[in-house]
XYZ file of C-alpha atoms in Angstrom:
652
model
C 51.684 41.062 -164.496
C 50.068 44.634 -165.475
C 49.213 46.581 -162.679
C 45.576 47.096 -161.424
C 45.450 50.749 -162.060
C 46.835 50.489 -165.616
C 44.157 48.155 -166.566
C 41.430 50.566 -165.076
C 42.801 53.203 -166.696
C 42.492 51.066 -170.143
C 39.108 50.190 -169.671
C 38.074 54.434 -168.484
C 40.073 55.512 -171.811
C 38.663 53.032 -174.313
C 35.316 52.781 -176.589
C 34.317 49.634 -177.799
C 32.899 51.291 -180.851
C 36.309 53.444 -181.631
C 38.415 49.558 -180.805
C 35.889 47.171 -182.824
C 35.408 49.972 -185.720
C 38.858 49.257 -186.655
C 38.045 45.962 -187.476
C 34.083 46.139 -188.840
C 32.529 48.850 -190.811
C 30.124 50.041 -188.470
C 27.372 52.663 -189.430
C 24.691 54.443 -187.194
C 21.069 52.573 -185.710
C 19.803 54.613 -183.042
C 21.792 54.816 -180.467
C 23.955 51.874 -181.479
C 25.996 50.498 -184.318
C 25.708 48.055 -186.456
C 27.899 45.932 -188.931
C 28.341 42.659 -190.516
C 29.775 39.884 -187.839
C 33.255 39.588 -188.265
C 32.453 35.883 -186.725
C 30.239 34.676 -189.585
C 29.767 34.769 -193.644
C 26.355 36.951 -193.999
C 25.059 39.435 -196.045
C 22.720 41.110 -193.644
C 24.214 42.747 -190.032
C 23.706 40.848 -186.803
C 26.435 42.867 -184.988
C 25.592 45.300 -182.389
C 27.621 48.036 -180.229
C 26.706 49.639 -177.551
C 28.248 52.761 -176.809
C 26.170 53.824 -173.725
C 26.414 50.292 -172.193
C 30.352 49.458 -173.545
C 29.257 45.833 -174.984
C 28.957 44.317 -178.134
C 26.792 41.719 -179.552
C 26.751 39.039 -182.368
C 23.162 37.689 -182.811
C 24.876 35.158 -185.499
C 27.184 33.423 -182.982
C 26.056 34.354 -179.794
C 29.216 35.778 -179.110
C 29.216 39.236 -177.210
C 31.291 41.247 -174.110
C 33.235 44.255 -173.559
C 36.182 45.759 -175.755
C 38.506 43.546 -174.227
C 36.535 40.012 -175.102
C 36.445 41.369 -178.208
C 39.928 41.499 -178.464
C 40.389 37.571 -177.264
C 37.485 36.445 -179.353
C 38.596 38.285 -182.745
C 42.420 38.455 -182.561
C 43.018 35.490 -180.173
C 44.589 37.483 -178.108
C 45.316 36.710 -173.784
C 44.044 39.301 -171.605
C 47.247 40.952 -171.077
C 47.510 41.031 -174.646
C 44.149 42.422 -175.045
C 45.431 45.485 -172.294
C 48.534 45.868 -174.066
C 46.618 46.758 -177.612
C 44.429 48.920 -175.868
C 47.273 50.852 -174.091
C 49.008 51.035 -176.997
C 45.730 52.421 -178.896
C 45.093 55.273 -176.905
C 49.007 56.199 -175.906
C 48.823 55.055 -172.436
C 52.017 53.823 -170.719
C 50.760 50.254 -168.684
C 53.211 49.501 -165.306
C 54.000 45.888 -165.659
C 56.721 43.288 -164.126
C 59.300 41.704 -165.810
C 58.334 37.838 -167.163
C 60.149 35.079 -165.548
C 61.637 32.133 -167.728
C 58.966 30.324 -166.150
C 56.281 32.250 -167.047
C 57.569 32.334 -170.543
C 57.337 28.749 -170.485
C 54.330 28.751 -169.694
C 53.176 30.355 -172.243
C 50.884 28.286 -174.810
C 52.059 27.121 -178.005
C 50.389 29.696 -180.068
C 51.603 32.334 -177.428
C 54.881 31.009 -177.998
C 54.461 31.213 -181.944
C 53.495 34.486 -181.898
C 56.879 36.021 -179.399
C 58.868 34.301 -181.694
C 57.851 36.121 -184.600
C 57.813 39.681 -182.546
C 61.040 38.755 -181.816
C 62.371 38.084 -185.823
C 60.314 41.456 -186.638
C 62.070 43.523 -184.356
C 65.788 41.359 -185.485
C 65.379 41.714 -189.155
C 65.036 45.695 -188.598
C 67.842 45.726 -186.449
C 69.945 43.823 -188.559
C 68.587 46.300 -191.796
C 69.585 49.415 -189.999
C 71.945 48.927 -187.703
C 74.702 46.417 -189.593
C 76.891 46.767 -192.696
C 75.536 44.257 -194.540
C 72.345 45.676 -194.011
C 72.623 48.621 -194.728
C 74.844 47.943 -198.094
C 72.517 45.510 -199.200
C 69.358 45.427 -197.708
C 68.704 49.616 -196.822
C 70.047 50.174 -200.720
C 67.698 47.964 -202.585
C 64.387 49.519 -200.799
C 65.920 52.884 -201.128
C 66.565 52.084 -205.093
C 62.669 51.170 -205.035
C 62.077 54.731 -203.343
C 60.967 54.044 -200.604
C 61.726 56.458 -197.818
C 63.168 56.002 -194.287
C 59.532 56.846 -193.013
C 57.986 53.839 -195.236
C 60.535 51.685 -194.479
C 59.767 51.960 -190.743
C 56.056 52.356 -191.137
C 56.070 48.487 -192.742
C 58.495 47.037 -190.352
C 60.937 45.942 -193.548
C 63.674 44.387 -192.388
C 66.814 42.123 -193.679
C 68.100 39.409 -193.037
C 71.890 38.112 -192.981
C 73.091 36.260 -196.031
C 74.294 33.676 -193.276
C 73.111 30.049 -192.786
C 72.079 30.250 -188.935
C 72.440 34.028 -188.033
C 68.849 34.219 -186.615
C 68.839 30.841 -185.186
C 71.662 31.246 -183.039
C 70.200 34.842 -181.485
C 66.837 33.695 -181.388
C 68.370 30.327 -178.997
C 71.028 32.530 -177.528
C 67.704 35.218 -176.098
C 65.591 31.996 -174.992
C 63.373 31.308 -177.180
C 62.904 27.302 -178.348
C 63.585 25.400 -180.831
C 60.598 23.970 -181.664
C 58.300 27.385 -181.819
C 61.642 28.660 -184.133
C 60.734 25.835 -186.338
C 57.198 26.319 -186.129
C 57.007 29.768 -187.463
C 59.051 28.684 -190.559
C 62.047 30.567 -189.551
C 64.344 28.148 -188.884
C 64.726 24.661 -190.988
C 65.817 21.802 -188.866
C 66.986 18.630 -190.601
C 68.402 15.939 -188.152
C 71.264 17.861 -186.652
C 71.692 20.839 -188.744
C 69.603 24.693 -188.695
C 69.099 27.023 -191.436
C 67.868 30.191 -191.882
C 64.850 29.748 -194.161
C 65.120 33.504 -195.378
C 69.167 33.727 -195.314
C 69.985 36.806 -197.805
C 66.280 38.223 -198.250
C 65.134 41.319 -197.522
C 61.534 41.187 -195.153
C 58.511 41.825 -195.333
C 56.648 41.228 -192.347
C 52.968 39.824 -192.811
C 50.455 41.139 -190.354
C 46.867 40.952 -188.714
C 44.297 43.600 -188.926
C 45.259 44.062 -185.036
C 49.168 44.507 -185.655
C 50.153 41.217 -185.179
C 52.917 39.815 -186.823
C 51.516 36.453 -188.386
C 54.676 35.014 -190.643
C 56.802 37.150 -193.261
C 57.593 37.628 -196.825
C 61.438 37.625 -198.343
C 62.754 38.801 -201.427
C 65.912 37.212 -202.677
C 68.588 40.123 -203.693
C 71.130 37.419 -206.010
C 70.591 35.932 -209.313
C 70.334 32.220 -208.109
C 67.834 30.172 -210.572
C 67.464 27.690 -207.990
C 65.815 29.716 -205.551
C 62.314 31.437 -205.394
C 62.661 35.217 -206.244
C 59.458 35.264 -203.061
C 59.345 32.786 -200.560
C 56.591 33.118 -197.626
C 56.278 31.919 -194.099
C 54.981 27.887 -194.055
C 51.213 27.626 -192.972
C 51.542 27.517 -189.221
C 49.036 27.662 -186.261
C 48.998 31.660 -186.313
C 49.707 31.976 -190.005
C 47.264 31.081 -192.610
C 47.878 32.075 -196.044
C 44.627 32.304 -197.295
C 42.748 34.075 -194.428
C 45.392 37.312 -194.651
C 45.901 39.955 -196.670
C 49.173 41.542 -196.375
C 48.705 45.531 -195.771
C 45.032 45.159 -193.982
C 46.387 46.351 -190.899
C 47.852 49.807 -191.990
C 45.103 49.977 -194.698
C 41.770 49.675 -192.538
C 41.121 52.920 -191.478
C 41.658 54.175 -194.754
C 39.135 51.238 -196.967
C 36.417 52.340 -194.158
C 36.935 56.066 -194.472
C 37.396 55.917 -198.512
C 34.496 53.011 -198.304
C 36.513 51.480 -200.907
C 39.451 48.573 -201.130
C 42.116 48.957 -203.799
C 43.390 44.734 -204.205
C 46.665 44.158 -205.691
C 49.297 41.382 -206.268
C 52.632 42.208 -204.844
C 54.355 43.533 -201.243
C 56.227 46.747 -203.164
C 52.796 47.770 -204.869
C 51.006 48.139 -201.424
C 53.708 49.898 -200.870
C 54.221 52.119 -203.023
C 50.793 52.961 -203.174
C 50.578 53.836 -200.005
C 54.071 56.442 -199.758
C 52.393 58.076 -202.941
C 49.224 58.725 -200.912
C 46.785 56.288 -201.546
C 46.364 53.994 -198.173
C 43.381 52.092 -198.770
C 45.764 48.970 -200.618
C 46.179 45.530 -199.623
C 47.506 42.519 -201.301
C 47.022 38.839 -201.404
C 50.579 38.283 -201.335
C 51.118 36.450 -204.201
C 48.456 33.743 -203.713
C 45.102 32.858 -205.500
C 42.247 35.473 -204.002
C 39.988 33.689 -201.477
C 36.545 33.711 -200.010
C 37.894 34.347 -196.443
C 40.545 37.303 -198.074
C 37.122 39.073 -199.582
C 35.610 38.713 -196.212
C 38.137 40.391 -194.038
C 37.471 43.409 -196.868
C 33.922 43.023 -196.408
C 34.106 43.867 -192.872
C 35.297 47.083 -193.739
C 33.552 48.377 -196.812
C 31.485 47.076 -200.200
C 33.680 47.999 -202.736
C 36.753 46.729 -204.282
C 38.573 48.208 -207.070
C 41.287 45.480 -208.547
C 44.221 46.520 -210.204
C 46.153 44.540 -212.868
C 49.647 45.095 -214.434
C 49.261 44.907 -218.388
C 50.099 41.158 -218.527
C 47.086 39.652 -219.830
C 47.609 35.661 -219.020
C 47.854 37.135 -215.347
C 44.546 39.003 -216.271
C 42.894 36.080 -217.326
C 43.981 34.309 -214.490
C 42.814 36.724 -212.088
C 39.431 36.350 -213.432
C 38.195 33.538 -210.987
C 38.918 35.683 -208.525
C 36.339 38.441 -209.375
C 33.739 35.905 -209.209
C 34.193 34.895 -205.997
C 34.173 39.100 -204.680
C 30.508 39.172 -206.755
C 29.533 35.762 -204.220
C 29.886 38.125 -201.601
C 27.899 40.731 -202.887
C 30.236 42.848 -203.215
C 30.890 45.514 -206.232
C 33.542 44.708 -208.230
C 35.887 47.440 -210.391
C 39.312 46.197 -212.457
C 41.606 48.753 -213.748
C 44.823 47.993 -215.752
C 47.782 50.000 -215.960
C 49.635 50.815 -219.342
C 51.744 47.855 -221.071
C 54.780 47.118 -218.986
C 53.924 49.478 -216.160
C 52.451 47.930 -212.535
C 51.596 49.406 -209.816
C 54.171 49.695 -208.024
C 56.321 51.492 -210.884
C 52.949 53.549 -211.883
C 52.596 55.171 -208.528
C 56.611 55.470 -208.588
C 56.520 57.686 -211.594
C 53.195 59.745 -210.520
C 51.881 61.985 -208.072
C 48.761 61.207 -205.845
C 46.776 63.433 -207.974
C 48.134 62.037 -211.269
C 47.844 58.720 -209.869
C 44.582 59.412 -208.214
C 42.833 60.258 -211.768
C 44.229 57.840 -213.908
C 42.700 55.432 -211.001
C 39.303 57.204 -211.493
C 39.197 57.441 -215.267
C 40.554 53.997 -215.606
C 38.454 52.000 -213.669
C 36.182 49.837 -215.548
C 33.470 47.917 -213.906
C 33.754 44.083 -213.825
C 31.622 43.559 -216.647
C 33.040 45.837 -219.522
C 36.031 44.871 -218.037
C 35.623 40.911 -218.425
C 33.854 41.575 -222.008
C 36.985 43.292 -223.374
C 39.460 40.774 -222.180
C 37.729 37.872 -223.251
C 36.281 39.653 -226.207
C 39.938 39.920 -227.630
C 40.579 36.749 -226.821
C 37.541 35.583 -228.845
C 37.418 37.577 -232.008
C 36.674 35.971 -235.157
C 35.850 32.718 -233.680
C 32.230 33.056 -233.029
C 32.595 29.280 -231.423
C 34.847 31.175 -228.449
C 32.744 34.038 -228.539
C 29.852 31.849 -227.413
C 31.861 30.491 -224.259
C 32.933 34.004 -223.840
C 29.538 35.134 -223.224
C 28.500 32.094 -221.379
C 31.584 32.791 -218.892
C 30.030 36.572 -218.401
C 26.248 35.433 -217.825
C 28.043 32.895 -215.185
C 29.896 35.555 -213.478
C 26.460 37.820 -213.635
C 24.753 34.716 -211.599
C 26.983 34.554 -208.815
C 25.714 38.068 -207.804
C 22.952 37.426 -205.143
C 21.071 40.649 -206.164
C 18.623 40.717 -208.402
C 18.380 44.191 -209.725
C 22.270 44.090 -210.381
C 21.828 40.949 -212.669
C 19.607 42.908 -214.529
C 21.806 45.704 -215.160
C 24.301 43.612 -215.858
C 22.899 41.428 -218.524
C 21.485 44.748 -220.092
C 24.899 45.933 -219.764
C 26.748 42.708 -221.167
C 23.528 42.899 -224.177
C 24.788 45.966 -224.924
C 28.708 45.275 -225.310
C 28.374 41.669 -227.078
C 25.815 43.144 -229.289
C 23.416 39.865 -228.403
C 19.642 40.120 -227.349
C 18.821 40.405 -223.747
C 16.247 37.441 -224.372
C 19.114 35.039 -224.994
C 21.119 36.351 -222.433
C 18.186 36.085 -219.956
C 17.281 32.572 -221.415
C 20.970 31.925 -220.375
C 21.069 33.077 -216.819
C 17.582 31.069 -216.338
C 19.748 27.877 -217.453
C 22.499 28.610 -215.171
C 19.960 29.791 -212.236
C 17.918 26.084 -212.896
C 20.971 24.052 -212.671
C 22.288 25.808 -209.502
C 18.588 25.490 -207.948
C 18.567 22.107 -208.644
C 21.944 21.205 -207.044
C 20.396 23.691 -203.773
C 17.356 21.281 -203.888
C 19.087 17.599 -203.784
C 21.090 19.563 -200.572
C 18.249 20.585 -199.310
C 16.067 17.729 -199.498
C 18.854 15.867 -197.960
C 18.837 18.741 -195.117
C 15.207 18.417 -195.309
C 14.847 14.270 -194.515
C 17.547 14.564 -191.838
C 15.544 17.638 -190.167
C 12.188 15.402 -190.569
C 13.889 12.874 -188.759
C 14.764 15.643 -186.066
C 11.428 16.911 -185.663
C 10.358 13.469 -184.826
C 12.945 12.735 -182.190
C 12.168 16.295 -180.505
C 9.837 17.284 -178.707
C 8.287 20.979 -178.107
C 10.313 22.921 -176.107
C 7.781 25.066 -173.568
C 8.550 28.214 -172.262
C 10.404 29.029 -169.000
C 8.336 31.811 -167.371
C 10.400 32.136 -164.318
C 13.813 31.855 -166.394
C 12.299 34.803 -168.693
C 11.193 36.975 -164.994
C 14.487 36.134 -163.600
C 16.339 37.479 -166.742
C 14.204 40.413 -166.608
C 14.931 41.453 -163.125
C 19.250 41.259 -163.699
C 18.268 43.405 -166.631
C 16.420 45.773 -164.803
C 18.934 45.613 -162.068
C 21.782 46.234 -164.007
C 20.195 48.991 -165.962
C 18.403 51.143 -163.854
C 19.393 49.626 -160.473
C 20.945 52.764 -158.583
C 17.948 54.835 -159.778
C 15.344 56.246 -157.832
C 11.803 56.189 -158.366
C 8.239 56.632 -157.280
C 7.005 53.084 -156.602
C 3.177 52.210 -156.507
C 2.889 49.878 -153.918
C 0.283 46.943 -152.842
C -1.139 46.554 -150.063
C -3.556 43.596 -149.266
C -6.111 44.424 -147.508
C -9.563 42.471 -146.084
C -13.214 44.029 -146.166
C -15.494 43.820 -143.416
C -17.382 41.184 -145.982
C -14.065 38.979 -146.181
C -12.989 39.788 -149.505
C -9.564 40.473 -150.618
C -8.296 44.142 -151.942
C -5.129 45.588 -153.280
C -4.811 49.269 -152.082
C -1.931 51.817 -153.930
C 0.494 53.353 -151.993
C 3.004 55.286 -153.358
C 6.395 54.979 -151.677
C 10.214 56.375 -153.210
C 13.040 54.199 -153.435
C 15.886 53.057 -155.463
C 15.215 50.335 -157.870
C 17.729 47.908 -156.009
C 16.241 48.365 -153.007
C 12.518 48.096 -153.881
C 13.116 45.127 -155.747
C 15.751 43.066 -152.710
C 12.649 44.245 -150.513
C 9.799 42.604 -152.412
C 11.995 39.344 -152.696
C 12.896 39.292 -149.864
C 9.213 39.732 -148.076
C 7.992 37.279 -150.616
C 10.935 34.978 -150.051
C 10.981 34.371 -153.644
C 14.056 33.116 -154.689
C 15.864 32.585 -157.930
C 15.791 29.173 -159.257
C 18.633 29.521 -162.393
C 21.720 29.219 -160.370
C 23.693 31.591 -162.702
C 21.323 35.024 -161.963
C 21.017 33.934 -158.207
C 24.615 34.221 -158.225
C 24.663 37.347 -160.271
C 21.406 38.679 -158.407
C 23.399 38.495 -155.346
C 26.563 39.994 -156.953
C 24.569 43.191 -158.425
C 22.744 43.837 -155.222
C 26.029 43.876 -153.053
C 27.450 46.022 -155.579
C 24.884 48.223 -155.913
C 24.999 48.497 -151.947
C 28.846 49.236 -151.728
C 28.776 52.142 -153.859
C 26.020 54.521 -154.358
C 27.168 54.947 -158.773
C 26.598 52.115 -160.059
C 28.955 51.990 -163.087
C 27.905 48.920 -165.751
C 31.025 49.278 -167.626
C 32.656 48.998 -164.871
C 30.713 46.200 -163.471
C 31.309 44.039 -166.335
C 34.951 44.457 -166.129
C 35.443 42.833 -163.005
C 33.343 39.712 -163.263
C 34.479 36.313 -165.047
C 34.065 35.885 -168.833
C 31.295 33.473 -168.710
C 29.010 35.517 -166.647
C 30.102 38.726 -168.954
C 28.524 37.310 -171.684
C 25.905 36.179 -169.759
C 25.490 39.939 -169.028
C 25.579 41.119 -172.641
C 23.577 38.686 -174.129
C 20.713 40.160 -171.405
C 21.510 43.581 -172.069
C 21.738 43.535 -175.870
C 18.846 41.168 -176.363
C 16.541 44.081 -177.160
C 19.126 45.363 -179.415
C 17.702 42.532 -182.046
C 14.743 44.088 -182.867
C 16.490 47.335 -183.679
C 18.331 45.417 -186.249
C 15.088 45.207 -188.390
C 15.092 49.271 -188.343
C 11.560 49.152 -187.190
C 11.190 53.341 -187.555
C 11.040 53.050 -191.336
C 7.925 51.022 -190.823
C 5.868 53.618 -189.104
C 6.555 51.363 -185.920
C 7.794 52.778 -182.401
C 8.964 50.729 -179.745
C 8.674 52.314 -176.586
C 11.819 53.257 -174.441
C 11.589 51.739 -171.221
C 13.327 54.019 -169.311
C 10.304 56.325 -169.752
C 8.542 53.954 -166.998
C 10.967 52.450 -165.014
C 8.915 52.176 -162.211
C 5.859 50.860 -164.073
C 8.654 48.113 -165.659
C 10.191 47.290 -161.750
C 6.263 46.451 -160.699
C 5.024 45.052 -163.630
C 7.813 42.141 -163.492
C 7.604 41.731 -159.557
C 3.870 40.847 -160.153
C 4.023 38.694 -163.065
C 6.917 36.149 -161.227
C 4.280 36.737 -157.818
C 1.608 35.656 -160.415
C 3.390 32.989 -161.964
C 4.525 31.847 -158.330
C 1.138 31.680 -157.425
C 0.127 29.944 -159.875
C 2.676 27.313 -159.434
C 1.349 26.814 -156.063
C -2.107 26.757 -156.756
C -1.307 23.809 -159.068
C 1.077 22.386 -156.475
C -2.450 22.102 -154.543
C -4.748 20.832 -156.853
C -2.296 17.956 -157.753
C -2.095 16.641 -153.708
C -6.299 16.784 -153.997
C -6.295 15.037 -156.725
C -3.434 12.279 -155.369
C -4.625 12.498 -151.949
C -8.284 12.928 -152.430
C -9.567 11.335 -149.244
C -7.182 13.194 -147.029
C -7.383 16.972 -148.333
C -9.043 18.318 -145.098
C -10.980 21.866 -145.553
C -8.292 24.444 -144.552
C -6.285 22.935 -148.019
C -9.266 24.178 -149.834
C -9.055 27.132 -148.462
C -5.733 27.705 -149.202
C -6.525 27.158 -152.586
C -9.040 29.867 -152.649
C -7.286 32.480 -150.983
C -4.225 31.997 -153.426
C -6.581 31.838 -156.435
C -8.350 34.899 -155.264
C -4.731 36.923 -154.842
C -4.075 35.588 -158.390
C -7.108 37.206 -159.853
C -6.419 40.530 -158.077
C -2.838 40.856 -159.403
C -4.005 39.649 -163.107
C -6.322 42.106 -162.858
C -3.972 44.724 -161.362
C -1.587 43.473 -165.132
C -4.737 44.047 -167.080
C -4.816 40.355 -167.962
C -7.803 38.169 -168.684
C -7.310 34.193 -166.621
């Protein structure tokens, strides 16, 4: 268990923007930020943070809280995990007691997946530095690659024993279970025998953008043909092959500050790259590039710069995987390095400037890039050359912007030394057979949605669920402020009519509004704001500074995201950057008291209203027993709706 004052001291130290801008490229809207949801595939930002309120939003999903739900939502972590980041973040020490066996069994499986492969993390580097075989084996080959003691720790390498249950037998003999061993791929089980999946590799340990250690990488260091010179963790429950990029989680910072991702194939060239200077490097660890891979980059910047040894079957290979970084809409360099040189060795053999140059002189965009390697490929066969160019114009249609595809077929005109017409002619082919495939899926969307729209009918609007909202907004934004209220007063001429007279009266927001509820006895019918009505107003009673980061720290996860999706709902609008188009929402904290009135009338109003309807129903079911003093029930209400309408500026 964490102590109470650590976590308070967790949640006064951290900023959700600073915690979720390590994960999503935010950039400035007002007084917000806003990014692409690291919850959904889209092109266009839906994410919102809050730095005055200490929430986040994601208008894709729905999804939204403080930096700590963040946490839970986007790395799967528990709460105390969630703490534990943070603490570690921002270098505070967190007062804890010790986990029972229990406890630990308790854990979930994933949990459980997940302490197991701390646990071989922290081993392997023990076993790397701290034993003889280690260190003659393991420490020697990563200092022959040149890497120093500094790198070596930064990446967590590690080794492990050339022995057939080393790991097994301390992971079993310090608690942990079988079955989560076996899980994680570090242990093989066959009927009665264990083995060491990664006996006599060094390690590379794979993890999360968070820090997380997911599954591992191990090199082989003995010539045996009958073993993989790589072998990686199994697909597990926490480790997915193709949803990680190996580096991300030193390289973030770096691809957002540099707003550019270098992609490469190995563990030593992210390596490398990054002890010669250049940080912003990940890799796909040996595996095909996916559309999940390109959208954890995405998160963090536009631009991807990939870098190929000078083996051109690998090049050629590589090549589908370009296409599916220009589906993203992203922008797409290559760069190769000379014949028989990779990365890894390049940077080896190079300074950062020397290496930074050759990187900027060197990079060719996709397109001149993809021309000269299938151009060689081609030449002399003007058969080939044909498919070559029909390969480029189908790269060139993946892009979803049309200005780029433009550019690029005047670009890819220009290098084949072909008309644009043809090459235009070519992309409207391509273009008509994709947008007829779209239109059989979306007539069949279409006939299942008619079928829908049948079955459903219109939803109307909730007045008094949109008025109850309202008021926990108001509450929770401007509750412990004071202001000058205008208030009504009913009052009867000597002719019998009804008047509404001002009187101005100061009080805090809370207050005004318990007061008019209460002297209404209006109450709340959505269960969830009565409860959080009630909640607020005790709050807001037991201490005089009302804190709403705070607040939303102490109550439940449902109703926290019940909060933000109140607070941030206005946050929408500012998505569409409405300043650009000469429009100007106004702030409404300029006329908080005008706001507190204005919604107090219009639920009175709508109450009314209600009630006036209540009556006309019973005349019209009970017609020969409405007596006269129902009637004039009726008109009195009617005639207080009309003076409060009129007091809104509305027309009935």
């Amino acid at each position: 268990m964490i102590a109470a004052h650590s976590i308070d001291q967790v949640f006064e130290t951290s900023r959700v923007e600073e915690v979720i801008g390590d994960f999503v490229q935010l950039k400035k809207a007002g007084s917000n930020f806003k990014g692409l949801s690291p919850f959904s595939d889209e092109r266009t930002p839906s994410f919102m943070v809050s730095p005055v309120k200490q929430i986040w939003k994601d208008f894709s999903t729905g999804k939204g809280g403080n930096v700590v739900a963040f946490l839970m939502e986007h790395e799967h972590f528990t709460y105390p995990e969630a703490i534990k980041y943070l603490a570690k973040k921002y270098n505070i020490d967190i007062e804890e007691t010790e986990q029972t066996n229990e406890q630990k069994e308790a854990a979930n499986e994933r949990e459980s997946l997940y302490l197991v492969s701390e646990f071989a993390n922290t081993y392997f580097q023990k076993i790397l530095h701290k034993t003889d075989q280690g260190k003659s084996i393991g420490l020697s080959y990563f200092k022959e690659r040149g890497f120093t003691g500094d790198t070596i720790k930064k990446f967590d390498l590690g080794y492990s024993l050339n022995e057939w249950q080393a790991f097994t037998d301390e992971a079993l003999k310090k608690g942990y279970k079988l079955e989560f061993i076996e899980k994680t791929g570090l242990t093989i089980v066959k009927e009665e025998k264990r083995f060491d999946r990664f006996k006599g590799r060094v390690m590379f340990p794979i993890k999360s953008m968070s820090g997380r250690v997911l599954g591992f990488g191990g090199r082989i260091l003995i010539n045996d043909k009958k073993a993989a010179k790589y072998l990686n963790s199994p697909e597990s429950d926490i480790y997915h092959k193709s949803k990680v990029l190996y580096g991300i989680y030193n390289a973030k910072q770096s691809i957002a500050k540099e707003d550019n991702c270098y992609l490469v194939e190995g563990y030593t060239d992210v390596i490398q790259f990054h002890q010669t200077g250049i940080k912003n490097v990940v890799s796909s660890s040996g595996t095909a590039l996916t559309s999940e891979q390109i959208r954890l980059i995405n998160r963090l910047t536009k631009n991807i710069t990939v870098l190929f040894d000078g083996d051109a079957a690998g090049m050629r290979a590589s090549l589908r995987g370009i296409d599916l970084i220009l589906e993203q809409g992203m922008n797409v360099k290559v760069c190769t390095f000379p014949e028989g040189e990779d990365p890894d060795s390049f940077a080896k053999q190079n300074t950062l400037e020397e290496l930074t140059l050759y990187l900027e002189e060197n990079a060719k965009d996709f397109i001149q890039f993809k021309a000269s390697v299938l151009h060689e490929a081609s030449k002399n066969d003007p058969i080939k050359k044909a498919e070559t160019i029909r390969d480029i114009v189908n790269s060139i249609s993946k892009i979803p912007d049309t200005i780029k595809k433009e550019i690029y077929i005047q670009e890819c005109a220009r290098i084949m030394d072909i008309s644009e017409e043809v090459l235009f002619s070519t992309l409207a082919q391509i273009n008509q057979k994709t947008l007829k495939e779209d239109n059989k899926s979306f007539k069949q969307e279409q006939k299942s949605f008619e079928v829908i729209k049948h079955q459903q009918p219109v939803k109307k609007v909730d007045v008094q669920y949109l008025l109850e909202r309202k008021i926990i907004e108001v509450l929770l934004l401007y509750g412990d402020k004071t202001e000058d209220f205008e208030d009504l007063v009913l009052k009867e001429t000597e002719a019998g009519e009804l008047l509404l007279e001002p009187v101005i009266q100061k009080a805090k927001v809370f207050e005004k509004i318990y007061l008019d509820l209460q002297e209404d006895e209006m109450e709340f019918s959505n269960p969830q704001f009565k409860d959080l009505y009630y909640t607020i107003i005790d709050k807001l009673n037991q201490s005089p500074e009302f804190e709403l980061r705070t607040f939303i720290n102490t109550v439940d996860a449902d109703t926290a995201n019940e909060i933000t999706n109140i607070l941030m709902e206005d946050e929408r609008y500012s998505l569409s950057d409405w300043q650009r188009k000469n429009i100007f929402p106004k702030e409404k904290n300029h006329t908080v008291a005008q706001l507190v009135g204005e919604t107090i009338l219009s639920l009175r109003c709508f109450l009314i209203e209600q009630k006036v309807l209540e009556f006309q129903q019973k005349t019209i079911e009970h017609k020969s027993e409405v007596n006269k003093s129902v009637l004039e029930e009726v008109k009195d209400y009617s005639s207080l709706k009309m003076l409060l309408s009129r007091k809104l500026n509305r027309v009935l």
